[in-house]
Each structure stands twice: as C-alpha cells, then as structure tokens.
Protein backbone atom coordinates (compact mmCIF):
# COMPACT_ATOMS: atom_id res chain seq x y z
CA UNK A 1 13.95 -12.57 10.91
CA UNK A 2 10.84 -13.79 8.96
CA UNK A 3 9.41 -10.39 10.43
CA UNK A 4 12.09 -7.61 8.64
CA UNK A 5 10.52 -9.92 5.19
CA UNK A 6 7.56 -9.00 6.54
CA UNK A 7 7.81 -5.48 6.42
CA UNK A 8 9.32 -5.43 3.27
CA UNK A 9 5.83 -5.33 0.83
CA UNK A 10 4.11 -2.69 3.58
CA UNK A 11 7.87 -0.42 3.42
CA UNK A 12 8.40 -0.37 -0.50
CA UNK A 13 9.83 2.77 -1.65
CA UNK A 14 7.96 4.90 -3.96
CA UNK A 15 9.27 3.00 -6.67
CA UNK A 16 7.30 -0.13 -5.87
CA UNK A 17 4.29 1.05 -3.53
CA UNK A 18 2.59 4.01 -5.30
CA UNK A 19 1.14 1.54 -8.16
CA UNK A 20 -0.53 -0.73 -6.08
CA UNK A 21 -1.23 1.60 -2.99
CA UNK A 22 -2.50 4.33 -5.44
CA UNK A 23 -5.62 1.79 -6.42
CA UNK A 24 -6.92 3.02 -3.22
CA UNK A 25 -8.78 6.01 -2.62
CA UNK A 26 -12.16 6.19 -4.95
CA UNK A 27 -10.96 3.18 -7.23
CA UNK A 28 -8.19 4.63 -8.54
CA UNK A 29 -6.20 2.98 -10.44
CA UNK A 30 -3.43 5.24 -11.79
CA UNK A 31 -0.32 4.36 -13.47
CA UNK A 32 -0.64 0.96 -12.14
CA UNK A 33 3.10 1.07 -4.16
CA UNK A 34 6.38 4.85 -8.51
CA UNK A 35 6.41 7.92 -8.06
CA UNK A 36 7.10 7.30 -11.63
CA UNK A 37 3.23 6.51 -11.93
CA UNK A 38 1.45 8.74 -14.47
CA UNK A 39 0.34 12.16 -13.43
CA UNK A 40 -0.60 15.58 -13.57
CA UNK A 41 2.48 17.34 -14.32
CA UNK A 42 3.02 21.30 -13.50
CA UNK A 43 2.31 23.64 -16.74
CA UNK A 44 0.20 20.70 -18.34
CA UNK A 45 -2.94 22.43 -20.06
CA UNK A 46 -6.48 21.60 -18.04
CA UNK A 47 -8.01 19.94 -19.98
CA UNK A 48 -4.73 17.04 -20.36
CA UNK A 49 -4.80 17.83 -16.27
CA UNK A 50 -8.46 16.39 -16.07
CA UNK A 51 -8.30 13.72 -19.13
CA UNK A 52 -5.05 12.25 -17.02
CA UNK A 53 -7.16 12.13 -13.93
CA UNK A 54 -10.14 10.74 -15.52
CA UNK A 55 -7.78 7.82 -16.88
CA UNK A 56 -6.84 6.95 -13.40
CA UNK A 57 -10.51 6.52 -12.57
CA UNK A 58 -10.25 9.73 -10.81
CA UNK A 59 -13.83 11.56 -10.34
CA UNK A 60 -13.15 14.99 -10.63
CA UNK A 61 -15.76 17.47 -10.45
CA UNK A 62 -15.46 20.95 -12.03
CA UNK A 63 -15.56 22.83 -8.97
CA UNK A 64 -13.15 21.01 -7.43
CA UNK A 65 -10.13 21.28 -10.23
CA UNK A 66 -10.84 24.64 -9.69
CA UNK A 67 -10.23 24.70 -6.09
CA UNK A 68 -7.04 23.18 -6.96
CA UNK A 69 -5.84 25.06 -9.73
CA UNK A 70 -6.55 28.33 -7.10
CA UNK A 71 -4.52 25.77 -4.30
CA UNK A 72 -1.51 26.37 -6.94
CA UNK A 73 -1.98 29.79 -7.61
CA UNK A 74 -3.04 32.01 -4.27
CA UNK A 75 -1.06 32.43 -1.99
CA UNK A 76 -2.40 31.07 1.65
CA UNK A 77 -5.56 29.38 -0.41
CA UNK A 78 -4.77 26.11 1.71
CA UNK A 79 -5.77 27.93 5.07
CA UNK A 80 -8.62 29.35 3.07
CA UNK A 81 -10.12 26.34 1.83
CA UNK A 82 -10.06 24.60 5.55
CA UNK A 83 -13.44 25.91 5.69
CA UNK A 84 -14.78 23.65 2.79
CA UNK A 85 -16.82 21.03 3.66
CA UNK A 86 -15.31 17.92 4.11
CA UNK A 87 -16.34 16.09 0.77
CA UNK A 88 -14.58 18.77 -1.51
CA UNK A 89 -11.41 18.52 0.73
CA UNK A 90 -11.57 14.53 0.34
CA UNK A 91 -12.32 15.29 -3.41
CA UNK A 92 -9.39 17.76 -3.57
CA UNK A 93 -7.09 15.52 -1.82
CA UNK A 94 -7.91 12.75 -4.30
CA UNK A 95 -6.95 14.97 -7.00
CA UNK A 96 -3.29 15.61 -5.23
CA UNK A 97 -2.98 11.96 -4.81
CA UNK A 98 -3.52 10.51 -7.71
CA UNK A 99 -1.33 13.54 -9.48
CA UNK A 100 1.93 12.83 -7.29
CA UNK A 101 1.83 15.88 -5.52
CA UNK A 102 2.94 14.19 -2.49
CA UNK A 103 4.04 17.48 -0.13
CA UNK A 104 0.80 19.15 -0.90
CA UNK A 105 -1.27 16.75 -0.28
CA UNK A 106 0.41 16.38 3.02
CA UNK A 107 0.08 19.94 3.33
CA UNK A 108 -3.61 20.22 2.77
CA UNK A 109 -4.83 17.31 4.96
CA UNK A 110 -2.24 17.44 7.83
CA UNK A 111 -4.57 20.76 8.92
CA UNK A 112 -7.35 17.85 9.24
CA UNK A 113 -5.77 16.18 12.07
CA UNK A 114 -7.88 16.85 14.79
CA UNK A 115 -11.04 16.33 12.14
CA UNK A 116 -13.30 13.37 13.37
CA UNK A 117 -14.07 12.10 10.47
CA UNK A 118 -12.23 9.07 9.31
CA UNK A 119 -11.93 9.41 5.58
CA UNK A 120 -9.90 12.52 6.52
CA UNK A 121 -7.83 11.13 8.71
CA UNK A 122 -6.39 7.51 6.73
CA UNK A 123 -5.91 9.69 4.00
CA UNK A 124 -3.50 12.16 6.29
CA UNK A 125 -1.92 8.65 7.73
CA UNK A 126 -1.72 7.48 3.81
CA UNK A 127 0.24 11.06 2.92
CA UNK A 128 2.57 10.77 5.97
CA UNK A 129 3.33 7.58 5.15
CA UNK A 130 4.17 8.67 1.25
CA UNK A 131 6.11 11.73 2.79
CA UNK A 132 8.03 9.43 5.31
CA UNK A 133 8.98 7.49 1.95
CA UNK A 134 10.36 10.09 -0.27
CA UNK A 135 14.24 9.68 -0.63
CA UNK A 136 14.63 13.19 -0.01
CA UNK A 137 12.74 12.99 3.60
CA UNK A 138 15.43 12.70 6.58
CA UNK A 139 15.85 9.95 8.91
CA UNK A 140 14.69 11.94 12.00
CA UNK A 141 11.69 13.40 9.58
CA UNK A 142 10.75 9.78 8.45
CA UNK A 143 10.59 9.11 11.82
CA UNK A 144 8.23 11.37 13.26
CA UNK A 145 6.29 10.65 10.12
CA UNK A 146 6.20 6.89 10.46
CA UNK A 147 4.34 7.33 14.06
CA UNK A 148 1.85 10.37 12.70
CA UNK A 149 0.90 8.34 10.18
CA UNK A 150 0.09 5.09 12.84
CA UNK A 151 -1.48 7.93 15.11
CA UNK A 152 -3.62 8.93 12.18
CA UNK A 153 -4.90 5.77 11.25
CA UNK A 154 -5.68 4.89 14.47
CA UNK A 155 -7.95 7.63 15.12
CA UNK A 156 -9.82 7.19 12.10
CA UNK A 157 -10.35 3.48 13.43
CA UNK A 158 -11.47 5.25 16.82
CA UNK A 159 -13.88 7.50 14.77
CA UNK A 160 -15.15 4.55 12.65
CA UNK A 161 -14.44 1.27 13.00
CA UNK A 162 -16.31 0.04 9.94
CA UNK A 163 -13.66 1.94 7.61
CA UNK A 164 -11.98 -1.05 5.22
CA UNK A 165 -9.41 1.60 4.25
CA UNK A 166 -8.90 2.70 8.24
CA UNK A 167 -8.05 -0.72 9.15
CA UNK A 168 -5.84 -1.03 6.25
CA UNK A 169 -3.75 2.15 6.42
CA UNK A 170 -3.71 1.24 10.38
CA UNK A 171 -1.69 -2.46 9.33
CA UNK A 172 0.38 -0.92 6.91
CA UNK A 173 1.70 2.12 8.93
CA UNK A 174 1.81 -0.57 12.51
CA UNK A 175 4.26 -2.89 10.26
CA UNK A 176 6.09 0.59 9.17
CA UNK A 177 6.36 1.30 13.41
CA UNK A 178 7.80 -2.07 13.99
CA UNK A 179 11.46 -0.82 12.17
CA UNK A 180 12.25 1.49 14.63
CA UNK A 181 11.15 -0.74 17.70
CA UNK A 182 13.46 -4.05 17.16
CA UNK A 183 12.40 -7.37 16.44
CA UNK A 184 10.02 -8.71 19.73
CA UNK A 185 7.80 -5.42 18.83
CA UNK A 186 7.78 -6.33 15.04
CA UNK A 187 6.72 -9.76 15.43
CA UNK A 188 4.57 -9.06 18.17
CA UNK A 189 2.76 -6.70 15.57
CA UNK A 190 2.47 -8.94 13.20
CA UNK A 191 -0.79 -10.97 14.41
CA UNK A 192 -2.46 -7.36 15.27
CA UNK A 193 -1.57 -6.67 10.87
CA UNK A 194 -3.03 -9.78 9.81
CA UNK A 195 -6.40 -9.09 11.76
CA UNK A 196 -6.72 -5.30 10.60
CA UNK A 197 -5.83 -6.77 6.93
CA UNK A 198 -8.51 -9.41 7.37
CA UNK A 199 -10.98 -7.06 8.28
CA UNK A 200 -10.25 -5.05 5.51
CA UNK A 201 -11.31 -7.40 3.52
CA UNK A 202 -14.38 -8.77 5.64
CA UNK A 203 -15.92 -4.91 4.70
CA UNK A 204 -13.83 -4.62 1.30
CA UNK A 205 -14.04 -7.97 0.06
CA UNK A 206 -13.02 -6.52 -3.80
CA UNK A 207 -10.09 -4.96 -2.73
CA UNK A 208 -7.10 -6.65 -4.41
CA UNK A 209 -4.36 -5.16 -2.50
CA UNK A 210 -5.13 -5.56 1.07
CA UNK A 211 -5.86 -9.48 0.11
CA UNK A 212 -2.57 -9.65 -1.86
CA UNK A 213 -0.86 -7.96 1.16
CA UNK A 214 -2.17 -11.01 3.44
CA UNK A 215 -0.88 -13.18 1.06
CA UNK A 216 2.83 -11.82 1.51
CA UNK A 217 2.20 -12.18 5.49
CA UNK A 218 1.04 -15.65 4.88
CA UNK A 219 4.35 -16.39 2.42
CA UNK A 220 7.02 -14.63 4.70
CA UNK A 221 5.82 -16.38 7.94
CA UNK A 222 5.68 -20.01 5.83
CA UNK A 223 9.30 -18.90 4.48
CA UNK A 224 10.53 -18.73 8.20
CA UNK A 225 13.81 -20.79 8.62
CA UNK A 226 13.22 -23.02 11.68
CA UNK A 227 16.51 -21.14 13.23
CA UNK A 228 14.20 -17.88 12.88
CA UNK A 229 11.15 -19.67 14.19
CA UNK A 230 13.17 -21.08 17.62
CA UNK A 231 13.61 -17.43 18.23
CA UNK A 232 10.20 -16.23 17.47
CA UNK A 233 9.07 -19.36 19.71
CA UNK A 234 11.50 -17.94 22.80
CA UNK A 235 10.13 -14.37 22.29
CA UNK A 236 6.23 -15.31 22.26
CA UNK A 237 4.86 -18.83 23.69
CA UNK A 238 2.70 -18.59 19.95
CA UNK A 239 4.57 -16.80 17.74
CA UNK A 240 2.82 -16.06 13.80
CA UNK A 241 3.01 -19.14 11.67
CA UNK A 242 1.17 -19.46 8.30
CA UNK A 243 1.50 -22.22 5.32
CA UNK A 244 2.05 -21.72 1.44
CA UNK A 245 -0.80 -22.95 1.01
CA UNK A 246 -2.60 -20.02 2.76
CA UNK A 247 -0.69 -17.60 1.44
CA UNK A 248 -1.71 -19.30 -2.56
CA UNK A 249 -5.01 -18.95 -1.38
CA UNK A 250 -4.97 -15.20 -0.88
CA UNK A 251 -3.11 -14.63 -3.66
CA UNK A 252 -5.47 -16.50 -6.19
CA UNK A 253 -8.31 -14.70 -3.73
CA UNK A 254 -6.42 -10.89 -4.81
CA UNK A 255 -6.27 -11.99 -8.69
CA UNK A 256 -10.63 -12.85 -8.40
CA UNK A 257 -10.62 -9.83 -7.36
CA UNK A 258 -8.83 -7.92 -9.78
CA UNK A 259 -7.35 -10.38 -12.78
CA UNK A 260 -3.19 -9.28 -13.53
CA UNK A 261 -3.70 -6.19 -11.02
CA UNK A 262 -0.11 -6.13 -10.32
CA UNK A 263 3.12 -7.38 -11.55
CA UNK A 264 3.83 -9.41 -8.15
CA UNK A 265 1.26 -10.83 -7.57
CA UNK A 266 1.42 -13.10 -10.40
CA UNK A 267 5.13 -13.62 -9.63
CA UNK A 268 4.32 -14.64 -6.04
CA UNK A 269 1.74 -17.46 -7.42
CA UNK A 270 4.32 -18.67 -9.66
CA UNK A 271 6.96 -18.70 -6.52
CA UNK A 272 4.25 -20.56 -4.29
CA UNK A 273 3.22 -23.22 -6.89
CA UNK A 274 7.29 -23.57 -6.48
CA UNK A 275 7.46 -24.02 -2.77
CA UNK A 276 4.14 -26.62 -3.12
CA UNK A 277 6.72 -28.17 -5.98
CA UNK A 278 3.71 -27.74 -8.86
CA UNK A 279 6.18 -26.88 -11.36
CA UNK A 280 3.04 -26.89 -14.02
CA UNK A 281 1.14 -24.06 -12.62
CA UNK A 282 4.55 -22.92 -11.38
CA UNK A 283 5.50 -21.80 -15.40
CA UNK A 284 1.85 -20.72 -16.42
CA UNK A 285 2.51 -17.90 -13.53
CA UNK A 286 5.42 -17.04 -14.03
CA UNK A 287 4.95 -17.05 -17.35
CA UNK A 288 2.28 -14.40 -17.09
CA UNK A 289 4.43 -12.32 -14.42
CA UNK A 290 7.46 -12.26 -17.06
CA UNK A 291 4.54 -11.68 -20.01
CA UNK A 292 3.68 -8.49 -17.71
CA UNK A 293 3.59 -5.15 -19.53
CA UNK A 294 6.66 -3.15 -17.55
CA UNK A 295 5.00 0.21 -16.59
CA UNK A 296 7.55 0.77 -13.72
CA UNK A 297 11.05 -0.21 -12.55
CA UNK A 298 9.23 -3.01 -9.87
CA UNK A 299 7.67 -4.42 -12.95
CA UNK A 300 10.83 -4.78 -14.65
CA UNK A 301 12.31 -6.28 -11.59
CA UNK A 302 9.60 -8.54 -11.50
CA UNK A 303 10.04 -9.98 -14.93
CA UNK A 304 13.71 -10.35 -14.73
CA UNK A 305 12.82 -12.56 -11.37
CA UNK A 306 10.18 -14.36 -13.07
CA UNK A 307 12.98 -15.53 -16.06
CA UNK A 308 15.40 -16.58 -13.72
CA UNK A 309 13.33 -18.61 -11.68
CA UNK A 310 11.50 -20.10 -15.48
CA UNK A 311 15.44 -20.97 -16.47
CA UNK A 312 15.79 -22.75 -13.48
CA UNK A 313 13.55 -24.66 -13.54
C-alpha cells in the first residue's frame, strides 16, 4: 500500500534520518535522518568537544558544557540536575543531541515527562523515537517506544499548540504508530500527518524538512497504483490522494528554503520532473543529486539512484 511508502521517509533508520532530522532543534545542522553524523566523541579534548558543536550550529554556553562534562563524570548527576531550570536542561539536551549520545539524552529528558512545557516534551518524543530506532533496541522495546514518543508529542501539542516542532514530532511519531496498527489505521493517519506537517510549516515556514517531508506524502499518495487506491477507496469513502505536481511544489518550496539541504531532496525533484515527463529539468536534478558531496551512506545511495535513473534516460 501507497501508505507502508508513506512511512518509509518518517521510519528511516539512523543511517538516513539523523542528517536531516538533526537540523532541528536550535538550527542545527550537524553532519548533514547517520548516526554516522559528526560528533562529540568520548575522550575528545574540550575544546575539539565545543569547536565540533559550534560547527553544527550548536549554541553552547560555558556553563552548560560544564553541566555535561559533570553529567559524564558524577555519578547520579542526572537526578541532580532535574532541579535546573528548564532552559539549561533544553540547552543540555541540545548538546547530547547533536553529539549522538542517543541513550543519554533519553535518559536525561525522559525524567521531564510529566513537565508542561512543550519544548521538553517533543524533544523526549524526538529521543524515544531515536532510541526506538537504534538497531540494538528490541522489538518489544521499539514498541513501547514508538507510542511514548506519540504520547510525548502529543502532550507538548496539548501544552502548546503554537509549537512548529510539536506538530512536527507529533506527524512523524503518528506515521511511526501506524506500523504496528495495520493498514486502515495507517492510511487513516495519513490526512491527520499532512495537517500537523502543514502547520508546521504555517508557524515554521523556513523549515526545510517538514516541507520536504510533505513533499514525500504528496509523491507516495500520487505514486498509488489504482489496485492500491480501489482498496484505500473501500476502506475510507475519501481516502488521501495528492498529484506530482503538488508534491514538485513542496519540494522546490523545501530547496527556497534551504538550497541542496539534503541529498534527496534533489533526487526526488529530478524523479518528479520524470513522472511530469520533463526530462530537461529531469537531468539538471539529478544531475545535482548525483553531483552531491556523499557525507553518509543515504547520500551514497542517493547518487548511485540518481546515475541509474540519468543512464536511463
């Protein structure tokens, strides 16, 4: 079904999400959804610790490297520091983020959970949705993450419904939900993912991802084989349909936003100038997808996709 293509871009393993998800939080724009992203590594000197974050966009104050650098070397300093004020948690949290440090950042902000204050909370859905990734997470364990996580992000919605990254987090981890539910739930979801997207971007207008993630709605649900769509159409009297046209539109929309951002997003203009049979603008992007610099495995992938589709052209 046009919906398990769907949840493809919002379930990427850590190979493929953590560049483009880790532009998130603060601008950051590290190692541009792998964990192979560039980071603060154990044993690295402080100062390469900080100049790594500051590269990422990262802003870092003194204080707060401190207050991690104690996180890694007192024992019990996470139950200490729950006292902290919310904006050096966030802060800290940011830090762990953009460093990798996936089980500690879990760690720190899962003792937020009952906080009502929404920053706190996507962030926790954002790190239980990371955890829920890792290869090394069980099945059971990714599943009782994969609903925390929607749980999260929909009580930071609850607590502020003007939150662009709220209503982002909230599509992403609903989409996630939708695996373990079967296929009515999954495309049922899907209408409720494109609205939260959307209004992401009505109160984030700049932010690249969330557009480009629309546009992969929009392509997956034009893609639909009519066989898939006559049993969409017996499951829901209006089941969600979209054009390639739309989904060119939001992808030219995420690259305004942020010129050669990511890898795909090139490739998937240069695969919807196919579909609209524009072979012209077709080969520019493609071109530029298999011109992309190869940070991580996904943009490697992306590049050998972009060459097979130029050859065949």
């Amino acid at each position: 079904m046009a919906a398990l293509v769907l949840a493809r871009p919002f379930r990427r393993g850590p190979a493929c999400l953590g560049r483009l998800l880790r532009r998130e939080a603060g601008g950051a724009t590290c190692g541009p959804w792998g964990r192979g992203r560039p980071g603060a590594r154990r044993g690295a000197g402080g100062s390469e610790v900080l100049r790594k974050s500051l590269q990422r966009g990262l802003v870092l104050s003194t204080g707060s490297f401190l207050v991690y650098e104690a996180h890694k070397l007192i024992p019990g300093f996470a139950e200490v520091h729950a006292s902290f004020k919310v904006e050096e948690v966030i802060e800290q949290a940011d830090y762990l983020y953009g460093s990798g440090e996936t089980d500690k950042l879990y760690r720190l902000l899962v003792q937020h959970k009952n906080s009502d204050d929404a920053e706190l909370l996507w962030r926790l859905a954002r790190a239980s949705r990371d955890l829920a990734q890792l290869s090394t997470t069980s099945a059971e364990k990714k599943r009782q993450l994969t609903y925390e996580s929607l749980e999260c992000a929909k009580k930071a919605l609850e607590k502020n419904e003007s939150n662009f990254a709220a209503h982002k987090w909230y599509a992403i981890c609903l989409s996630d939900v939708g695996d373990f539910e079967g296929i009515k739930t999954k495309i049922g979801n899907a209408i409720v993912i494109k609205e939260h997207f959307q209004r992401a971007i009505e109160l984030n207008p700049k932010d690249a991802t969330t557009i480009h993630l629309i546009g992969i709605w929009c392509y997956s649900f034009a893609e639909m084989p009519w066989y898939q769509r006559k049993i969409a159409a017996t499951l829901f009297a209006t089941p969600p349909t979209s054009t390639f046209q739309e989904a060119l539109h939001y992808f030219h929309m995420a690259e305004e936003a942020d010129p050669n951002f990511y890898s795909k997003n090139l490739l998937f203009l240069g695969k919807t100038y196919l579909k609209l049979n524009n072979k012209k603008m077709a080969l520019l992007w493609l071109s530029k997808a298999k011109d992309y610099p190869a940070h991580t495995e996904e943009d490697k992938q992306v590049q050998k996709e972009a060459l097979e589709l130029l050859n065949s052209i």
